[in-house]
Short mmCIF file of C-alpha atoms and ligand atoms in Angstrom, two decimals:
data_model
loop_
_atom_site.label_atom_id
_atom_site.label_comp_id
_atom_site.label_asym_id
_atom_site.label_seq_id
_atom_site.Cartn_x
_atom_site.Cartn_y
_atom_site.Cartn_z
CA MET A 104 201.24 113.66 120.89
CA SER A 105 197.98 111.88 120.06
CA SER A 106 194.95 112.58 122.27
CA PRO A 107 194.15 110.03 124.99
CA LEU A 108 191.77 107.17 124.17
CA PRO A 109 188.19 108.04 125.22
CA ILE A 110 186.70 105.53 127.68
CA CYS A 111 182.99 105.02 128.35
CA ARG A 112 181.80 103.09 131.37
CA ASP A 113 178.03 103.20 131.00
CA VAL A 114 175.44 102.83 128.28
CA THR A 115 174.41 106.50 128.13
CA ALA A 116 177.96 107.74 127.49
CA LEU A 117 178.48 105.01 124.89
CA ARG A 118 175.21 105.74 123.05
CA ASP A 119 175.88 109.50 123.07
CA GLN A 120 179.18 108.94 121.31
CA VAL A 121 177.78 106.36 118.87
CA SER A 122 174.86 108.65 117.93
CA ILE A 123 177.31 111.49 117.14
CA TRP A 124 179.14 109.15 114.79
CA LYS A 125 175.94 107.83 113.22
CA ASN A 126 174.62 111.35 112.68
CA GLN A 127 177.82 112.02 110.76
CA GLY A 128 177.09 108.99 108.57
CA LEU A 129 179.96 106.95 110.04
CA SER A 130 179.77 103.14 110.47
CA VAL A 131 180.77 101.56 113.77
CA GLY A 132 182.61 98.30 114.50
CA LEU A 133 182.78 96.42 117.78
CA VAL A 134 185.59 94.21 119.17
CA PRO A 135 184.40 92.47 122.33
CA THR A 136 187.16 91.21 124.68
CA MET A 137 187.79 90.31 128.29
CA GLY A 138 191.01 92.36 128.31
CA ALA A 139 194.61 91.27 129.02
CA LEU A 140 195.06 92.10 125.35
CA HIS A 141 197.56 90.35 123.13
CA GLN A 142 198.34 90.33 119.42
CA GLY A 143 195.30 88.11 118.75
CA HIS A 144 192.94 90.77 120.06
CA LEU A 145 194.87 93.54 118.32
CA SER A 146 194.63 91.70 114.98
CA LEU A 147 190.83 91.81 115.32
CA ILE A 148 190.98 95.57 115.81
CA GLU A 149 193.25 95.94 112.79
CA ASN A 150 190.97 93.76 110.72
CA ILE A 151 187.70 95.58 111.47
CA LYS A 152 189.39 99.00 111.20
CA GLY A 153 189.63 98.41 107.46
CA GLN A 154 185.88 97.74 107.25
CA VAL A 155 184.23 100.47 109.35
CA ASP A 156 184.76 104.18 110.08
CA ARG A 157 184.99 103.97 113.89
CA VAL A 158 186.08 101.11 116.18
CA ILE A 159 184.94 100.39 119.74
CA THR A 160 186.90 97.83 121.76
CA THR A 161 185.11 96.50 124.81
CA ILE A 162 186.73 95.07 127.95
CA PHE A 163 184.49 93.18 130.33
CA VAL A 164 185.32 90.04 132.28
CA ASN A 165 181.87 88.53 132.04
CA PRO A 166 180.86 86.73 135.27
CA THR A 167 177.93 84.84 133.66
CA GLN A 168 180.24 82.79 131.47
CA PHE A 169 182.32 81.52 134.42
CA ALA A 170 181.25 78.66 136.64
CA ALA A 171 181.76 79.02 140.42
CA HIS A 172 184.97 76.92 140.36
CA GLU A 173 186.50 78.80 137.38
CA ASP A 174 189.00 81.65 137.27
CA LEU A 175 186.74 84.73 137.36
CA ASN A 176 188.57 86.27 140.33
CA THR A 177 192.07 85.54 139.08
CA TYR A 178 191.48 86.31 135.36
CA PRO A 179 194.23 88.81 134.39
CA ARG A 180 193.11 92.44 134.58
CA GLN A 181 195.33 95.23 133.22
CA GLU A 182 193.15 98.10 132.14
CA GLN A 183 195.85 100.72 131.75
CA GLU A 184 198.11 98.61 129.53
CA ASP A 185 195.08 97.48 127.53
CA CYS A 186 193.93 101.06 126.87
CA ALA A 187 197.45 102.04 125.77
CA LYS A 188 197.42 99.12 123.26
CA ILE A 189 193.92 99.97 122.04
CA GLY A 190 194.90 103.62 121.52
CA ASP A 191 198.20 102.75 119.81
CA ILE A 192 196.50 100.48 117.30
CA GLY A 193 194.06 103.21 116.37
CA ALA A 194 190.71 102.15 117.87
CA ASP A 195 188.51 105.13 118.61
CA LEU A 196 186.93 104.23 121.97
CA ALA A 197 187.23 101.75 124.83
CA TYR A 198 183.95 100.63 126.33
CA ILE A 199 184.69 99.26 129.82
CA PRO A 200 181.29 98.84 131.46
CA THR A 201 180.98 98.32 135.18
CA ALA A 202 179.46 95.06 136.47
CA GLU A 203 176.46 97.13 137.62
CA THR A 204 175.98 98.47 134.07
CA MET A 205 175.93 94.95 132.60
CA TYR A 206 174.14 93.15 135.41
CA PRO A 207 172.20 95.48 137.73
CA GLU A 208 170.74 93.82 140.83
CA SER A 209 167.38 93.56 139.06
CA PHE A 210 168.87 91.65 136.08
CA ASP A 211 166.99 88.37 135.64
CA SER A 212 167.10 87.11 132.04
CA SER A 213 168.83 84.32 130.19
CA LEU A 214 169.36 83.18 126.63
CA ARG A 215 169.77 79.69 125.19
CA ILE A 216 171.16 79.48 121.68
CA GLY A 217 170.86 76.03 119.98
CA GLY A 218 172.68 74.71 116.90
CA ALA A 219 176.43 74.64 117.31
CA SER A 220 176.22 75.34 121.03
CA HIS A 221 175.61 71.63 121.79
CA GLY A 222 178.56 69.48 122.88
CA LEU A 223 182.33 70.21 122.93
CA GLU A 224 182.72 73.35 125.12
CA SER A 225 179.22 72.87 126.55
CA ASP A 226 180.15 69.42 127.84
CA ALA A 227 182.83 70.90 130.08
CA ARG A 228 181.15 74.30 130.65
CA PRO A 229 177.36 73.85 130.43
CA HIS A 230 176.67 77.48 131.47
CA PHE A 231 179.24 78.97 129.07
CA PHE A 232 177.33 79.83 125.86
CA SER A 233 174.34 81.25 127.70
CA GLY A 234 176.71 83.65 129.46
CA VAL A 235 178.48 84.53 126.24
CA ALA A 236 175.22 85.02 124.35
CA ILE A 237 173.68 87.33 126.93
CA VAL A 238 176.75 89.56 127.27
CA VAL A 239 177.39 89.73 123.53
CA LEU A 240 173.70 90.51 122.83
CA LYS A 241 173.86 93.27 125.44
CA LEU A 242 177.01 94.72 123.90
CA PHE A 243 175.32 94.67 120.45
CA MET A 244 172.20 96.42 121.80
CA GLN A 245 174.18 98.94 123.84
CA SER A 246 176.55 99.93 121.06
CA GLN A 247 174.22 99.64 118.04
CA ALA A 248 177.35 98.69 116.10
CA ASP A 249 177.09 97.87 112.38
CA LYS A 250 179.71 95.11 112.49
CA ALA A 251 181.42 93.05 115.18
CA ILE A 252 184.44 90.77 114.95
CA PHE A 253 185.29 87.53 116.80
CA GLY A 254 188.31 85.26 116.61
CA GLU A 255 188.39 81.78 115.10
CA LYS A 256 190.42 80.91 118.19
CA ASP A 257 187.02 80.34 119.91
CA TYR A 258 185.54 78.62 116.89
CA GLN A 259 182.43 77.22 118.55
CA GLN A 260 181.71 80.61 120.13
CA LEU A 261 181.96 82.23 116.69
CA LEU A 262 179.36 79.79 115.30
CA VAL A 263 177.06 80.33 118.30
CA ILE A 264 177.17 84.11 117.87
CA LYS A 265 176.45 83.78 114.16
CA LYS A 266 173.49 81.53 115.03
CA MET A 267 172.21 84.04 117.60
CA VAL A 268 172.39 86.87 115.09
CA LYS A 269 170.51 84.81 112.50
CA ASP A 270 167.87 83.39 114.78
CA LEU A 271 167.15 86.75 116.48
CA ASP A 272 167.40 88.90 113.33
CA ILE A 273 169.99 91.14 114.97
CA PRO A 274 171.01 93.88 112.51
CA ILE A 275 174.79 93.42 112.71
CA ASP A 276 177.43 91.80 110.43
CA ILE A 277 179.63 89.23 112.12
CA LEU A 278 183.23 89.14 110.88
CA SER A 279 185.89 86.65 111.92
CA GLY A 280 189.65 86.85 112.37
CA GLU A 281 192.21 84.10 111.95
CA ILE A 282 194.10 82.64 114.93
CA ILE A 283 197.26 84.49 115.88
CA ARG A 284 199.99 82.24 117.26
CA GLU A 285 203.29 82.39 119.11
CA ALA A 286 206.40 81.51 117.05
CA ASP A 287 206.15 77.84 118.15
CA GLY A 288 202.50 77.55 117.08
CA LEU A 289 200.76 78.01 120.45
CA ALA A 290 197.60 80.03 119.92
CA MET A 291 197.82 83.30 121.81
CA SER A 292 195.51 83.47 124.84
CA SER A 293 195.21 85.65 127.92
CA ARG A 294 195.26 82.40 129.91
CA ASN A 295 198.72 81.44 128.56
CA ALA A 296 199.98 83.68 131.38
CA TYR A 297 199.00 80.91 133.80
CA LEU A 298 201.48 78.45 132.27
CA ASP A 299 204.72 77.79 134.16
CA LEU A 300 207.94 77.09 132.18
CA GLU A 301 207.45 73.32 132.08
CA GLN A 302 203.81 73.64 131.03
CA ARG A 303 204.69 76.22 128.41
CA LYS A 304 207.04 73.69 126.72
CA ILE A 305 204.33 71.02 126.68
CA ALA A 306 201.75 73.55 125.40
CA ALA A 307 203.75 74.04 122.21
CA SER A 308 202.97 70.45 121.13
CA LEU A 309 199.20 71.13 120.98
CA ASN A 310 199.41 72.85 117.62
CA ALA A 311 201.63 70.12 116.15
CA VAL A 312 199.13 67.43 117.21
CA LEU A 313 196.25 69.52 115.87
CA ARG A 314 197.96 69.81 112.49
CA GLN A 315 198.49 66.00 112.35
CA LEU A 316 194.84 65.48 113.19
CA ALA A 317 193.68 67.98 110.60
CA LEU A 318 195.79 66.43 107.85
CA SER A 319 195.42 62.77 108.85
CA GLU A 320 194.40 60.24 106.20
CA LEU A 321 193.32 57.73 108.82
CA PRO A 322 189.58 57.06 109.39
CA ARG A 323 188.24 59.87 111.59
CA GLU A 324 187.83 57.95 114.84
CA GLN A 325 191.31 56.46 114.56
CA ALA A 326 192.84 59.87 113.89
CA GLU A 327 191.05 61.28 116.93
CA THR A 328 192.27 58.48 119.22
CA GLN A 329 195.80 58.93 117.88
CA ALA A 330 195.66 62.69 118.59
CA GLU A 331 194.42 62.15 122.11
CA GLN A 332 197.22 59.67 122.84
CA ALA A 333 199.83 62.01 121.34
CA LEU A 334 198.65 64.81 123.68
CA LEU A 335 198.86 62.56 126.74
CA ASP A 336 202.30 61.34 125.62
CA ALA A 337 203.43 64.97 125.25
CA GLY A 338 202.54 65.61 128.93
CA PHE A 339 199.01 66.99 128.87
CA THR A 340 197.09 66.06 132.00
CA SER A 341 193.86 65.22 130.15
CA VAL A 342 192.10 65.80 126.88
CA ASP A 343 188.54 67.23 126.80
CA TYR A 344 188.26 66.56 123.05
CA ALA A 345 190.36 66.04 119.94
CA THR A 346 187.91 65.77 117.13
CA ILE A 347 187.00 66.49 113.53
CA ARG A 348 183.62 68.08 112.97
CA ASP A 349 181.49 69.72 110.27
CA ALA A 350 182.95 73.20 110.09
CA ASP A 351 179.54 74.87 109.78
CA THR A 352 177.46 72.98 112.36
CA LEU A 353 180.07 71.13 114.52
CA ALA A 354 178.02 67.94 113.97
CA VAL A 355 179.93 64.69 113.53
CA PRO A 356 180.83 64.77 109.79
CA SER A 357 179.15 62.54 107.26
CA PRO A 358 180.66 61.52 103.90
CA ALA A 359 178.69 64.45 102.39
CA THR A 360 180.31 67.02 104.70
CA GLN A 361 182.08 69.64 102.57
CA ARG A 362 184.07 71.60 105.16
CA ARG A 363 185.64 70.07 108.23
CA ARG A 364 187.32 71.53 111.31
CA ALA A 365 189.74 69.87 113.67
CA LEU A 366 189.26 71.09 117.25
CA ILE A 367 191.27 70.21 120.39
CA VAL A 368 190.95 71.16 124.04
CA ALA A 369 193.59 69.71 126.34
CA ARG A 370 194.39 70.48 129.96
CA LEU A 371 197.62 71.18 131.76
CA GLY A 372 196.50 70.88 135.40
CA GLU A 373 193.57 73.31 135.67
CA ILE A 374 194.52 75.26 132.53
CA ARG A 375 192.42 74.48 129.42
CA LEU A 376 194.12 75.17 126.10
CA LEU A 377 192.02 75.49 122.95
CA ASP A 378 193.08 75.31 119.32
CA ASN A 379 191.44 74.48 115.97
CA MET A 380 192.12 74.60 112.25
CA ALA A 381 190.56 73.66 108.91
CA ALA A 382 190.81 69.90 108.30
CA ARG A 383 191.05 67.90 105.04
P1 AMP B 1815 188.74 86.96 125.00
O1 AMP B 1815 189.34 88.21 125.53
O2 AMP B 1815 189.56 85.74 125.29
O3 AMP B 1815 187.29 86.80 125.37
O4 AMP B 1815 188.78 87.09 123.43
C1 AMP B 1815 188.21 88.19 122.77
C2 AMP B 1815 188.22 87.92 121.29
O5 AMP B 1815 189.54 87.73 120.83
C3 AMP B 1815 187.41 86.63 120.93
O6 AMP B 1815 186.69 86.90 119.73
C4 AMP B 1815 188.51 85.62 120.70
O7 AMP B 1815 188.16 84.61 119.81
C5 AMP B 1815 189.62 86.52 120.11
N1 AMP B 1815 190.94 85.93 120.27
C6 AMP B 1815 191.49 85.45 121.42
N2 AMP B 1815 192.70 84.91 121.16
C7 AMP B 1815 192.90 85.02 119.83
C8 AMP B 1815 193.99 84.65 118.95
N3 AMP B 1815 195.08 84.04 119.39
N4 AMP B 1815 193.86 84.95 117.65
C9 AMP B 1815 192.75 85.58 117.17
N5 AMP B 1815 191.70 85.95 117.94
C10 AMP B 1815 191.76 85.67 119.25
#
């Protein structure tokens, strides 16, 4: 039988383990998550495993990236199942810090990252990227990891983290992993567990509409309007955005833009579903 997965819950224990590895000349990779792990998260672990000697997976449902009306209290939490999955896939350590470790009562700092953080997710969740940036920066500083990996599923978040690393000269390599989907195309997400049967059927059409948008030969604005209407016709309650942007900056593309990305966020009731893919 394999030995149980080591778990650290505070910075001292984490740093002790990491310094043992570093003294042995081993490189360390980090996979930050909020838990309720699915194949998307596990693919990131698999991916980074091939590129470093030791892998730390973190689980922390980060309160600073949730607004008061959002689902912080109901976000799925399943630590035991998560640790079993992390161990089975061959990560070396789970870092599951307490809220007190991440945000002691005296904590009083914030971070604003510019660039790709403007618009899209920030329009609906103005607090979101500050919360993500602060927790990810803390995880980088606490773990002293050499590399960290993030999913393209949260494409804007990936660009914001790359921007933070560049602007602040953080000595870490940022890797990215492709989106892992259910058989019908729905991007895997811990929040898919909120969908009832009827909503789950509607959710499947998001990826089909995204694909049409990404491949559309219509002028951009027309393609975006068409995608939004197709989502509403499919049964989505509302559409936060269905858009084509510059894949590197998320600015509205110009004729000179080389790489484009189609991004959609649509709502089923309170549930926000995100998806994106490379566009023509
Ligand atoms: P979360 O637990 O939702 O904060 O996600 C943790 C990491 O997993 C982030 O880097 C996400 O982008 C990534 N991730 C979430 N869902 C997927 C997916 N379906 N495919 C690939 N990566 C994902």
